[in-house]
mmCIF file of C-alpha atoms in Angstrom:
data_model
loop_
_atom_site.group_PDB
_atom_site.id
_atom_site.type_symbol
_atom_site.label_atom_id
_atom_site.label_comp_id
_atom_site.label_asym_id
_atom_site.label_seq_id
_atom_site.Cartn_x
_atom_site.Cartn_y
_atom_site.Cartn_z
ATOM 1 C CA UNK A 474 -0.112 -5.124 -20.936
ATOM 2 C CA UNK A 475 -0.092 -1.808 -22.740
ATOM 3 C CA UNK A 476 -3.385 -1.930 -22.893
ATOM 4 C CA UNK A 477 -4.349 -2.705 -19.661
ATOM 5 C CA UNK A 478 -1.909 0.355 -18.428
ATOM 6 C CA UNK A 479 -4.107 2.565 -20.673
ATOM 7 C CA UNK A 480 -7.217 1.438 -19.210
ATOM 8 C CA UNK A 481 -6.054 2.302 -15.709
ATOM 9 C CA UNK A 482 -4.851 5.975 -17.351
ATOM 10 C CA UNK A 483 -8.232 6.634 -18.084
ATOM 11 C CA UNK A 484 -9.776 5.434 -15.217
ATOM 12 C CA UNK A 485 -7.289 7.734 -13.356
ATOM 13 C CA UNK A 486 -8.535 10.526 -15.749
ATOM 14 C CA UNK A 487 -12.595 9.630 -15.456
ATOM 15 C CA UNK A 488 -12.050 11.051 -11.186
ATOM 16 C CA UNK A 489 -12.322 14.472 -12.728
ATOM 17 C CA UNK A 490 -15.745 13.430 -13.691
ATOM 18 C CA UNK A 491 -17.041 13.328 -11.040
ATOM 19 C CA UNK A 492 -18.164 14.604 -7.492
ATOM 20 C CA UNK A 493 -18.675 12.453 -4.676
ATOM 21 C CA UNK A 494 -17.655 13.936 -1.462
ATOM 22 C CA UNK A 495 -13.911 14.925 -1.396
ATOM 23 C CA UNK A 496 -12.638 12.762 0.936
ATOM 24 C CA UNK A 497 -14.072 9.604 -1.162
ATOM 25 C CA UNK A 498 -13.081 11.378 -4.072
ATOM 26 C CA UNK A 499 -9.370 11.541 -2.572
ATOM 27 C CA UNK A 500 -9.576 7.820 -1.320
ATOM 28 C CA UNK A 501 -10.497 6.866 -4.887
ATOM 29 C CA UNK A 502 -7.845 8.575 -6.541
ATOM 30 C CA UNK A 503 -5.330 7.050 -4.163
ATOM 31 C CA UNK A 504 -6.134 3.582 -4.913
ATOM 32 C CA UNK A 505 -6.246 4.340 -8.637
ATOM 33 C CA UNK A 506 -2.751 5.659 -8.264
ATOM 34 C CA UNK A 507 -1.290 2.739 -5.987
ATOM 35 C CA UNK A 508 -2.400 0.116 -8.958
ATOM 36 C CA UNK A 509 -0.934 2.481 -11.486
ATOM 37 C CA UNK A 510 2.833 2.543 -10.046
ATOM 38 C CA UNK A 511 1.779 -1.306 -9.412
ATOM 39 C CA UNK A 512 1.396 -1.811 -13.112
ATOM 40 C CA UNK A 513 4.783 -0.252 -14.066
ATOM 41 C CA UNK A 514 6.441 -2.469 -11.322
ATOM 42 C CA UNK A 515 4.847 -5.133 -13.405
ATOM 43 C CA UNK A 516 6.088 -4.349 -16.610
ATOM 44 C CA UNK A 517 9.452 -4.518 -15.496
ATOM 45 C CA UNK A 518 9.578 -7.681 -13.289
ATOM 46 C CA UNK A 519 7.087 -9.888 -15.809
ATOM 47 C CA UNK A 520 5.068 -11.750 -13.300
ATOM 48 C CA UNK A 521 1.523 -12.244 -12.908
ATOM 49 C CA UNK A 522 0.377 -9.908 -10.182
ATOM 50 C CA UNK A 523 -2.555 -8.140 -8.965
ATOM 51 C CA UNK A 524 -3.176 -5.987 -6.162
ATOM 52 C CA UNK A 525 -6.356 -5.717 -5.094
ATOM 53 C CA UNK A 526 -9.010 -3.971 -1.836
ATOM 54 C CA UNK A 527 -11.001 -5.699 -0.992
ATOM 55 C CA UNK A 528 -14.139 -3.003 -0.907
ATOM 56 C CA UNK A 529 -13.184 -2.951 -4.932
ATOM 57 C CA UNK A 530 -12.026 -6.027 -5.619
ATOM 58 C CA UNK A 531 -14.724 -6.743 -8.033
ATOM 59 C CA UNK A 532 -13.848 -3.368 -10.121
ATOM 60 C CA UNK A 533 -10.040 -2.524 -9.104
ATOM 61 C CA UNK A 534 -9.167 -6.170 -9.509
ATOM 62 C CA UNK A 535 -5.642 -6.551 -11.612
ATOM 63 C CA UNK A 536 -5.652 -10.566 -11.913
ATOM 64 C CA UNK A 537 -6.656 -12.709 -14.829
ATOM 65 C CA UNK A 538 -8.913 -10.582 -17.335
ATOM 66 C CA UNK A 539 -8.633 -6.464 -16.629
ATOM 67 C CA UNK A 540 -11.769 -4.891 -16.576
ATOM 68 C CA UNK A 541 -11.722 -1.352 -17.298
ATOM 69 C CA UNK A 542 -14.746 1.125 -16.022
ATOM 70 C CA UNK A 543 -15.262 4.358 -15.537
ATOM 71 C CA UNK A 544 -15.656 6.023 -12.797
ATOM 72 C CA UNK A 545 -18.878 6.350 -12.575
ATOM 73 C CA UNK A 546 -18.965 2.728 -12.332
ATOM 74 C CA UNK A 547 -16.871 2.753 -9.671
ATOM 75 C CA UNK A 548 -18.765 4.770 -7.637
ATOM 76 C CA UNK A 549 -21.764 2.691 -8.149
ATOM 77 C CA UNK A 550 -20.325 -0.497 -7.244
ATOM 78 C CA UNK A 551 -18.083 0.435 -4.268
ATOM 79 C CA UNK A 552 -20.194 -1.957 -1.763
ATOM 80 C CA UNK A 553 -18.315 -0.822 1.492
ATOM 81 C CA UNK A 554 -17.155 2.866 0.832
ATOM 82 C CA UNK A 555 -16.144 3.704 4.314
ATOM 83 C CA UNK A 556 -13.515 0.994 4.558
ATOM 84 C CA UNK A 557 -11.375 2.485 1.554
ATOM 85 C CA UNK A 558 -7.418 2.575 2.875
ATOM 86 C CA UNK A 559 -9.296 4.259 6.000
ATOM 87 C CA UNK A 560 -5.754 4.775 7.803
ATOM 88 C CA UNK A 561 -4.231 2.401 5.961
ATOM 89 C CA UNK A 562 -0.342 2.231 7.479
ATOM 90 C CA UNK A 563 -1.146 5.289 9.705
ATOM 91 C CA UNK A 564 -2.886 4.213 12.933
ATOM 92 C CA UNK A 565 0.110 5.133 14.987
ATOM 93 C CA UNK A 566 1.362 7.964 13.290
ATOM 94 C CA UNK A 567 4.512 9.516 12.842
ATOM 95 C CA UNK A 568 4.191 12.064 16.079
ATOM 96 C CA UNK A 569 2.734 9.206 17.974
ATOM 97 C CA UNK A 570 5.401 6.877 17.330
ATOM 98 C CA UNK A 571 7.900 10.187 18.012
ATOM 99 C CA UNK A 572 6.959 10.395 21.591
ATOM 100 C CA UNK A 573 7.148 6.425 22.417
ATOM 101 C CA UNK A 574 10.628 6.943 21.174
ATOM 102 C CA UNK A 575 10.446 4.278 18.101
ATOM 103 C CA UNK A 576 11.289 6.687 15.133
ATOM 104 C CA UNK A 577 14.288 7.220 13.783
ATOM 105 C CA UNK A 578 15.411 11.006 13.184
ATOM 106 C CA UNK A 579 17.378 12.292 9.875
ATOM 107 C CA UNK A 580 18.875 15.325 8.642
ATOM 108 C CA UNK A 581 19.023 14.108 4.634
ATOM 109 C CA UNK A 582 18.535 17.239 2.506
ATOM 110 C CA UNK A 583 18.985 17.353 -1.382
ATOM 111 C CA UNK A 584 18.284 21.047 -3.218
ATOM 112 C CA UNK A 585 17.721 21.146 -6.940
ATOM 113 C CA UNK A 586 16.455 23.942 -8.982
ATOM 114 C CA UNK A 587 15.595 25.931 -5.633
ATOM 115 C CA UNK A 588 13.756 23.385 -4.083
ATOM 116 C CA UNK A 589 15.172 21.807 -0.800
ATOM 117 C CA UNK A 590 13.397 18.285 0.025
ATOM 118 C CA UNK A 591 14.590 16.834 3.694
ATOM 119 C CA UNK A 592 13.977 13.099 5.323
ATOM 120 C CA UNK A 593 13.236 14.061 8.830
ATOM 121 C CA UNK A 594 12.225 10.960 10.210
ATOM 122 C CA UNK A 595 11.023 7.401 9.799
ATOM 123 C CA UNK A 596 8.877 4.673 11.329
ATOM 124 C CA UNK A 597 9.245 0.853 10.575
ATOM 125 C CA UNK A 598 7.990 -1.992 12.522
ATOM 126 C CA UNK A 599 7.737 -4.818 9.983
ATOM 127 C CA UNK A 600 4.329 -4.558 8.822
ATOM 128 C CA UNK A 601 4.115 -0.810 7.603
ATOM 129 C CA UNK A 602 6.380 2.292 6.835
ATOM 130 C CA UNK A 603 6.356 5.982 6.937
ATOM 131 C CA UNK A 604 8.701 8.709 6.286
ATOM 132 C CA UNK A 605 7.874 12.254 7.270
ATOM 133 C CA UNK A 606 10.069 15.062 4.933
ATOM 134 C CA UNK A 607 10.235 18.728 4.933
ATOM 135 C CA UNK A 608 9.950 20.893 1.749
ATOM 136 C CA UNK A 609 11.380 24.370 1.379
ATOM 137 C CA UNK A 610 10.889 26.371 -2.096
ATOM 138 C CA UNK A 611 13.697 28.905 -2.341
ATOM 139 C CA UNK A 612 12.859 29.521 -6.461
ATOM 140 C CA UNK A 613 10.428 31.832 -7.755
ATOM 141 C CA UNK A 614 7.746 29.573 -8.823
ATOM 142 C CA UNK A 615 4.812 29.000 -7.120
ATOM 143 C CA UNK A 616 4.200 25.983 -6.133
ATOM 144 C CA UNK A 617 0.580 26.598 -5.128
ATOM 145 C CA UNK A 618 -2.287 26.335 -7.664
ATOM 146 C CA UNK A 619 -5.935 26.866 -6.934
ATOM 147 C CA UNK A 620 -6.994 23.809 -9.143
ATOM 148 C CA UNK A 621 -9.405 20.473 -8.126
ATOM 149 C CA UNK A 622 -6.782 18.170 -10.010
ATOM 150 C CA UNK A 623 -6.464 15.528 -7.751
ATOM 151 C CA UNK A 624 -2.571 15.467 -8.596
ATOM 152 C CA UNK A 625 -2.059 18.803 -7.125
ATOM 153 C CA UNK A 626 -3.351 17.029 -3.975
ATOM 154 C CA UNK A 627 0.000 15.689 -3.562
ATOM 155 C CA UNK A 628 3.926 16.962 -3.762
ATOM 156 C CA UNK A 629 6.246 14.916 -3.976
ATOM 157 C CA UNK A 630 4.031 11.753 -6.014
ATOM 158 C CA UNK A 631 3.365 13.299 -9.752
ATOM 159 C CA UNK A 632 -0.073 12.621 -11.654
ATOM 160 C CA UNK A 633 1.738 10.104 -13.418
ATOM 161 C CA UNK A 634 3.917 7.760 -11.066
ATOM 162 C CA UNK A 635 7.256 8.225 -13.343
ATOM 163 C CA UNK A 636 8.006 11.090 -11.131
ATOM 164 C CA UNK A 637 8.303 8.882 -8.199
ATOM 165 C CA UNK A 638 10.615 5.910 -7.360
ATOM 166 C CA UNK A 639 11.094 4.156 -4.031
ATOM 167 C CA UNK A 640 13.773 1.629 -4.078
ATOM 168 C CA UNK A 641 14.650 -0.856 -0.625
ATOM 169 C CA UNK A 642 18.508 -1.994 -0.935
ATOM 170 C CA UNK A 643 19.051 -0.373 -4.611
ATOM 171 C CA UNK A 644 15.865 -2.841 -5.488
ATOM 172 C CA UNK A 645 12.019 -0.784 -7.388
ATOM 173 C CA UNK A 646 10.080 -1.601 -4.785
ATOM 174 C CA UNK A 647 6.902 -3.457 -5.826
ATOM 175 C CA UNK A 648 3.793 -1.647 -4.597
ATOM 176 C CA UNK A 649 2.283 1.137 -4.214
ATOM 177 C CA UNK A 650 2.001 4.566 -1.860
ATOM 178 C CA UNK A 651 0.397 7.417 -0.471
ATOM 179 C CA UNK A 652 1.271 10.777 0.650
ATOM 180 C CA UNK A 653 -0.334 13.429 3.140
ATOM 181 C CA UNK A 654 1.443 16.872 3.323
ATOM 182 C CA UNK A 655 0.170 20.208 4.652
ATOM 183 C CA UNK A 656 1.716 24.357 4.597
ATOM 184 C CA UNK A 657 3.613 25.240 7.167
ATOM 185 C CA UNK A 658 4.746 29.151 6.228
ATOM 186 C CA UNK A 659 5.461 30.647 3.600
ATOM 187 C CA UNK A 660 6.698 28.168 0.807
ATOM 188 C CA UNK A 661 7.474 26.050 3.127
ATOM 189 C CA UNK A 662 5.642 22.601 3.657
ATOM 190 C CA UNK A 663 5.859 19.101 5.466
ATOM 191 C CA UNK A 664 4.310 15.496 4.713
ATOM 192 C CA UNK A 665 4.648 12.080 5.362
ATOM 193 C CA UNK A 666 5.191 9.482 2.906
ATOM 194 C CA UNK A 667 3.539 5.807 3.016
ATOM 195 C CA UNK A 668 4.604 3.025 1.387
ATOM 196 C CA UNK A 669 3.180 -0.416 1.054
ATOM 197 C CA UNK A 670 5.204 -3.115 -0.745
ATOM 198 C CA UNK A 671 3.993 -6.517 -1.963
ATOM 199 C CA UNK A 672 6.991 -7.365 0.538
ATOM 200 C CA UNK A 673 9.308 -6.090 2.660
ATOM 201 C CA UNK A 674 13.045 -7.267 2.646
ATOM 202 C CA UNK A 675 13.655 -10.150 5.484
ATOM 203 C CA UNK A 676 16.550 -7.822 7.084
ATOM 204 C CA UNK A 677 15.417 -5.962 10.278
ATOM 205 C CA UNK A 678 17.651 -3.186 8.824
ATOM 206 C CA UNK A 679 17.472 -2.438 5.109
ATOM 207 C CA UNK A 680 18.142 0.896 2.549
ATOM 208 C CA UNK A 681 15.401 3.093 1.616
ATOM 209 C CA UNK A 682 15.812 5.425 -1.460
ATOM 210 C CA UNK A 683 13.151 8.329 -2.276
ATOM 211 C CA UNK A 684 14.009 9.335 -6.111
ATOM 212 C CA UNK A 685 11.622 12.372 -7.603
ATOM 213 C CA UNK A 686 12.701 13.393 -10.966
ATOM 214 C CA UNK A 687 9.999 16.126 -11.016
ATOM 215 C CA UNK A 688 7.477 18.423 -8.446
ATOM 216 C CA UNK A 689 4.731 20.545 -9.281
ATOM 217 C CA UNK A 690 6.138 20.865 -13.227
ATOM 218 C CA UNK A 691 9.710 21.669 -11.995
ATOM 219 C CA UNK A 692 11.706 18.903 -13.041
ATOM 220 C CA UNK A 693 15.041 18.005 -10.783
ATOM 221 C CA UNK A 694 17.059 15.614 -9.230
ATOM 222 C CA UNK A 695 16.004 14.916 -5.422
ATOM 223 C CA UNK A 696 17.362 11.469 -4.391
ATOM 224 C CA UNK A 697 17.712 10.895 -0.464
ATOM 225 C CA UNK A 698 19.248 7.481 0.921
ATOM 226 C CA UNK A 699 18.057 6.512 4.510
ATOM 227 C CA UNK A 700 18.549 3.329 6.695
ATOM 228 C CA UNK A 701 15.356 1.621 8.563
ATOM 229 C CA UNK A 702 14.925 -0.601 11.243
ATOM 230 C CA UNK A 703 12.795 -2.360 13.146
ATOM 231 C CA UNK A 704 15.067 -2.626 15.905
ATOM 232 C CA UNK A 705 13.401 -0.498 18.165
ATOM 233 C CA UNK A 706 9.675 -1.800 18.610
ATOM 234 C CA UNK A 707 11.489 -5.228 18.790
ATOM 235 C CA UNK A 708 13.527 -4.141 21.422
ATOM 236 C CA UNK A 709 10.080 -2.914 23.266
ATOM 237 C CA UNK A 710 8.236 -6.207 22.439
ATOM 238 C CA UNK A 711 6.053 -4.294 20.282
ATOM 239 C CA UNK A 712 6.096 -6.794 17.057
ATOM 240 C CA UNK A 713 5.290 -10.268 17.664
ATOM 241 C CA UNK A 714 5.224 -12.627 14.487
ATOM 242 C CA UNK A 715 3.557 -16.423 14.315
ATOM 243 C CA UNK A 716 4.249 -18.621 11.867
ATOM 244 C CA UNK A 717 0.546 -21.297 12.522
ATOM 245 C CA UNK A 718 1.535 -22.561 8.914
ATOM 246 C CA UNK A 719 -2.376 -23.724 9.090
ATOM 247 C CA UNK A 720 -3.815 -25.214 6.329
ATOM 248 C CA UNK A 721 -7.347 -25.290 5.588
ATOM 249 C CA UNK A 722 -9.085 -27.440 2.064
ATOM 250 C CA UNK A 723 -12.010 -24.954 0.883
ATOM 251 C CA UNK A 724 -12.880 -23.530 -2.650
ATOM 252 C CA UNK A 725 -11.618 -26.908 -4.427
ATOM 253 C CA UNK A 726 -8.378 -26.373 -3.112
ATOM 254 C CA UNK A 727 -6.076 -25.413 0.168
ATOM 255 C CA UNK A 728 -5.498 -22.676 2.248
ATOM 256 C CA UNK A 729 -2.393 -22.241 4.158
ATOM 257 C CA UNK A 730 -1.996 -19.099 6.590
ATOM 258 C CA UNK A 731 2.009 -19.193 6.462
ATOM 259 C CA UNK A 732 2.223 -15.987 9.174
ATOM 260 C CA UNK A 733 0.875 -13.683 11.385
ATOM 261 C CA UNK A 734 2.402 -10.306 12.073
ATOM 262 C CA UNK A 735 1.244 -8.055 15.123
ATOM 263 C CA UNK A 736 2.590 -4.151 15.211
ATOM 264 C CA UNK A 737 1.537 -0.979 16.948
ATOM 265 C CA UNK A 738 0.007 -0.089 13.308
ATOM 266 C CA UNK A 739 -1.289 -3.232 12.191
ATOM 267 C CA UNK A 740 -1.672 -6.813 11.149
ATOM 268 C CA UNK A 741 0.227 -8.914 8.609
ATOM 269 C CA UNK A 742 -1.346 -11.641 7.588
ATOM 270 C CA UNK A 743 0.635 -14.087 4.707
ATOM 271 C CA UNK A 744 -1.530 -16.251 2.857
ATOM 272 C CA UNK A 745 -0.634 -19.316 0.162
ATOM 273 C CA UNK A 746 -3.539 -20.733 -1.783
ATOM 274 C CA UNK A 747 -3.089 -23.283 -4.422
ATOM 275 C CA UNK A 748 -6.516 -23.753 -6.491
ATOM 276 C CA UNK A 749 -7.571 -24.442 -9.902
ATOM 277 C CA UNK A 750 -5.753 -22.170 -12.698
ATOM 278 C CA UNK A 751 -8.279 -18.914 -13.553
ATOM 279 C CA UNK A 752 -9.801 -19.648 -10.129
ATOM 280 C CA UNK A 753 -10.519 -15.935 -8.675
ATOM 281 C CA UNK A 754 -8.231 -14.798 -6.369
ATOM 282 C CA UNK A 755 -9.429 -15.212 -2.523
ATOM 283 C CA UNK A 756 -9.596 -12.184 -0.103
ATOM 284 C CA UNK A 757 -9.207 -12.339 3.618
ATOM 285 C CA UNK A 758 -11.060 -10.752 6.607
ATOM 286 C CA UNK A 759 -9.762 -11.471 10.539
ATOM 287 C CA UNK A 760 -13.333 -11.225 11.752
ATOM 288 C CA UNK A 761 -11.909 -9.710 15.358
ATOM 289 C CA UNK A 762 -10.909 -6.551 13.755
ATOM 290 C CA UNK A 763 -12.743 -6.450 10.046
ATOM 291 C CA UNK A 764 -12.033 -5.886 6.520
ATOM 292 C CA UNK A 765 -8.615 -5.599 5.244
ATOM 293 C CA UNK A 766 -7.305 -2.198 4.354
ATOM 294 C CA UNK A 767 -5.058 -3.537 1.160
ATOM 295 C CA UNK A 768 -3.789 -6.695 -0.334
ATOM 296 C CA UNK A 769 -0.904 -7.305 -2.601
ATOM 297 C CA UNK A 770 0.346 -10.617 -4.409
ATOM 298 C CA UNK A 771 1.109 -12.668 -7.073
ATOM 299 C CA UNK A 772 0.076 -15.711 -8.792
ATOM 300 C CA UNK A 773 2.756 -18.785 -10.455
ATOM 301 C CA UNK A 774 1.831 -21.762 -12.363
ATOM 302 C CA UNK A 775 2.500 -24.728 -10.388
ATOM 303 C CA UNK A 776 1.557 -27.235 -12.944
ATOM 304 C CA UNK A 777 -1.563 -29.444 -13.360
ATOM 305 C CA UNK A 778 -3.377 -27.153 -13.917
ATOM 306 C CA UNK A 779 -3.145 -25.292 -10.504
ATOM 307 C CA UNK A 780 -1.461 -21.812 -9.483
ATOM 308 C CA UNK A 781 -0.258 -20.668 -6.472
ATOM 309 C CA UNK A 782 -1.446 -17.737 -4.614
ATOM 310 C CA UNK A 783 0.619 -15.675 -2.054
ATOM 311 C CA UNK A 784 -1.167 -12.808 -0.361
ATOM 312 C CA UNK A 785 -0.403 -10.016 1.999
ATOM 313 C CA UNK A 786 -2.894 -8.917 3.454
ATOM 314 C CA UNK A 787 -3.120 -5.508 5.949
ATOM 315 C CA UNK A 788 -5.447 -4.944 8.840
ATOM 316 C CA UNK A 789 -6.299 -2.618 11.830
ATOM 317 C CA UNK A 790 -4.280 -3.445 14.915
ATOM 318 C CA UNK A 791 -5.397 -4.922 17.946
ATOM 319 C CA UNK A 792 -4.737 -3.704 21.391
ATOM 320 C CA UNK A 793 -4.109 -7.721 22.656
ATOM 321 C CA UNK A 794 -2.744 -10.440 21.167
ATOM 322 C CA UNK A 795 -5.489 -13.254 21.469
ATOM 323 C CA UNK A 796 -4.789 -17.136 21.386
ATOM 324 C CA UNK A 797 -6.524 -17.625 18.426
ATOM 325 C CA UNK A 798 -7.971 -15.485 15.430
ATOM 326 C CA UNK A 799 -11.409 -16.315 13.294
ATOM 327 C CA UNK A 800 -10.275 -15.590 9.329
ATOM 328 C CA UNK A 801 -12.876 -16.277 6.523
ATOM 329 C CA UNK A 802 -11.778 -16.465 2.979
ATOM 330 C CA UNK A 803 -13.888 -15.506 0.365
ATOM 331 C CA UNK A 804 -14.275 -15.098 -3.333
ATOM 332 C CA UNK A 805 -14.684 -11.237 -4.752
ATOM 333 C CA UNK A 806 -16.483 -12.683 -7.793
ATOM 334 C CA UNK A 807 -19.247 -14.856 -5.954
ATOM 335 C CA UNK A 808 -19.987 -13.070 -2.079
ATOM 336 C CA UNK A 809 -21.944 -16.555 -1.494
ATOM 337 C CA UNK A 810 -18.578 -18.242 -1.474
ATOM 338 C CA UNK A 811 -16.746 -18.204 1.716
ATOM 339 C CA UNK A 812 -15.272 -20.123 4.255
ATOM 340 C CA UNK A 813 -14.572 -19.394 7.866
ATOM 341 C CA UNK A 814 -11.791 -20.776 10.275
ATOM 342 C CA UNK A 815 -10.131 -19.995 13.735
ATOM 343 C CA UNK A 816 -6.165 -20.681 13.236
ATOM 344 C CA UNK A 817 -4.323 -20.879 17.028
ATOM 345 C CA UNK A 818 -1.347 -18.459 17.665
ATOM 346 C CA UNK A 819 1.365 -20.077 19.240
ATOM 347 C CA UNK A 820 5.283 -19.415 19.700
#
């Protein structure tokens, strides 16, 4: 384990390196970051997980054996570049979701060593989650530093993920996230944070804790408590969930699509595989809207010789809900193996 988290440190390092455009570059160094907080989640929780996308499955891919490359390498086997979190858990957007009346609005403020972080806002509709926050810098140090370091890209997430802790109902939160923030006066700024969990709690209404121990090289105490529901795009028949529990027998085994969750910014789909033990584990495309934009999971010995595989899987949203949708499964060691299946959506 130690040695895998090292391998992922220096992969996080190698972006540095090089100089592919910058918003690849910042895409990159995202994902690297989402499996790095994934791997401490893992240390603590002892389970066999991987989290995987699936334009870099074959290189980013956490199950079974770790393989560790730089990134160059990365760069030169990226197959689909442009499909790289591309949105991922912000199709709506915070302002969007603001003016059909489906956020939720907070005052919660914490100030440590001069600097004043504020939850302003949140959106939640089952599937994804975003919390917008204000920063004001009342101290005299300059937060500001004319540096490429991609961990000066962000403010509240540090280069290192101990920094940052996101907890739902006093429980780490396994997964990863993202963060976009931009100057808004004088050292004064504003962001929105994304997080994507291997699972959100079942609760429509759950806790959400933001803990940062340290921004920018000023170390603090900034923890901020809010409550999030889905309530409200329930309430406007926004989220619809179906629960097919479709089973299809391909790659020596079975697939079983357990549910399928529509929202204004997305597509859930939960997937259980059970297939030989060391089998590679199977990504999913919905063929009506494309590629997925991130998977989490985990894998559990089921006995004779077989594991069990459950997925979640994130896609683009759809403006209708059809009757059916087409899904094909297929293996990110061996693109000649796939299999592809229309599963009905009733209530």
């Amino acid at each position: 384990m130690l040695k895998e988290e090292k391998h992922i440190k220096n992969l996080f390092r190698e972006t540095v390196n090089v100089h592919p455009p910058d918003t690849l570059h910042q895409k990159i160094r995202r994902r690297i970051l989402h499996d790095t907080h994934f791997y401490k989640e893992k240390r603590r929780k002892r389970i066999a997980m991987y989290i995987v996308s699936s334009v870099a499955a074959i290189i980013l891919f956490l199950g079974g054996s770790f393989f560790s490359p730089t990134m160059a390498e990365v760069l030169q086997k990226l197959p689909f570049i442009g499909f790289i979190y591309e949105g991922f858990q912000s199709d709506i957007g915070l302002d969007k979701a603001k003016q059909l009346g489906l956020t939720q609005e907070y005052q919660k403020t914490v100030l440590s060593n001069d600097i004043e972080v504020t939850l302003t806002s949140a959106y939640y509709d089952g599937s994804n989650l975003s919390i917008a926050y204000t920063l004001y810098n009342h101290g005299p140090t300059n937060l500001e530093r004319k540096s490429d370091q991609w961990d000066e890209r962000f403010m509240l997430i540090g280069s290192n993920t101990e920094e940052t802790d996101f907890l739902f109902n006093d429980s780490n939160v396994r997964g990863g996230f993202d963060e976009k923030y931009k100057k808004k006066g004088p050292r004064q700024y504003e962001g929105n944070l994304y997080i994507y969990p291997m699972a959100f709690p079942k609760e429509d209404q759950f806790d959400v804790e933001v803990s940062v121990s340290e921004i920018r090289g000023i170390k603090g105490d900034w923890k901020l408590r809010i409550p999030v529901t889905k309530e409200k795009v329930k309430e406007k028949g926004m989220v619809q969930t179906f629960t097919p529990s479709f089973k299809k027998e391909a790659f020596g085994g079975e697939i079983c699509i357990k549910s399928v969750n529509f929202s204004p910014t997305g597509i859930e789909l939960i997937t259980e595989t059970t297939m030989k033990k060391g089998s590679a584990t199977l990504l999913f495309s919905i063929l009506e809207v494309g590629a997925d934009e991130g998977v989490a999971g985990g894998k559990k010995d089921i006995g004779n010789g077989q594991e069990l595989t459950t997925s979640r899987s994130s896609f683009p949203p759809m403006k209708e809900i059809p009757d059916q949708i087409t899904i094909k499964a297929y293996s990110p060691d061996d693109s000649s193996k796939e299999v592809t299946f229309k599963v009905p959506l009733k209530k």
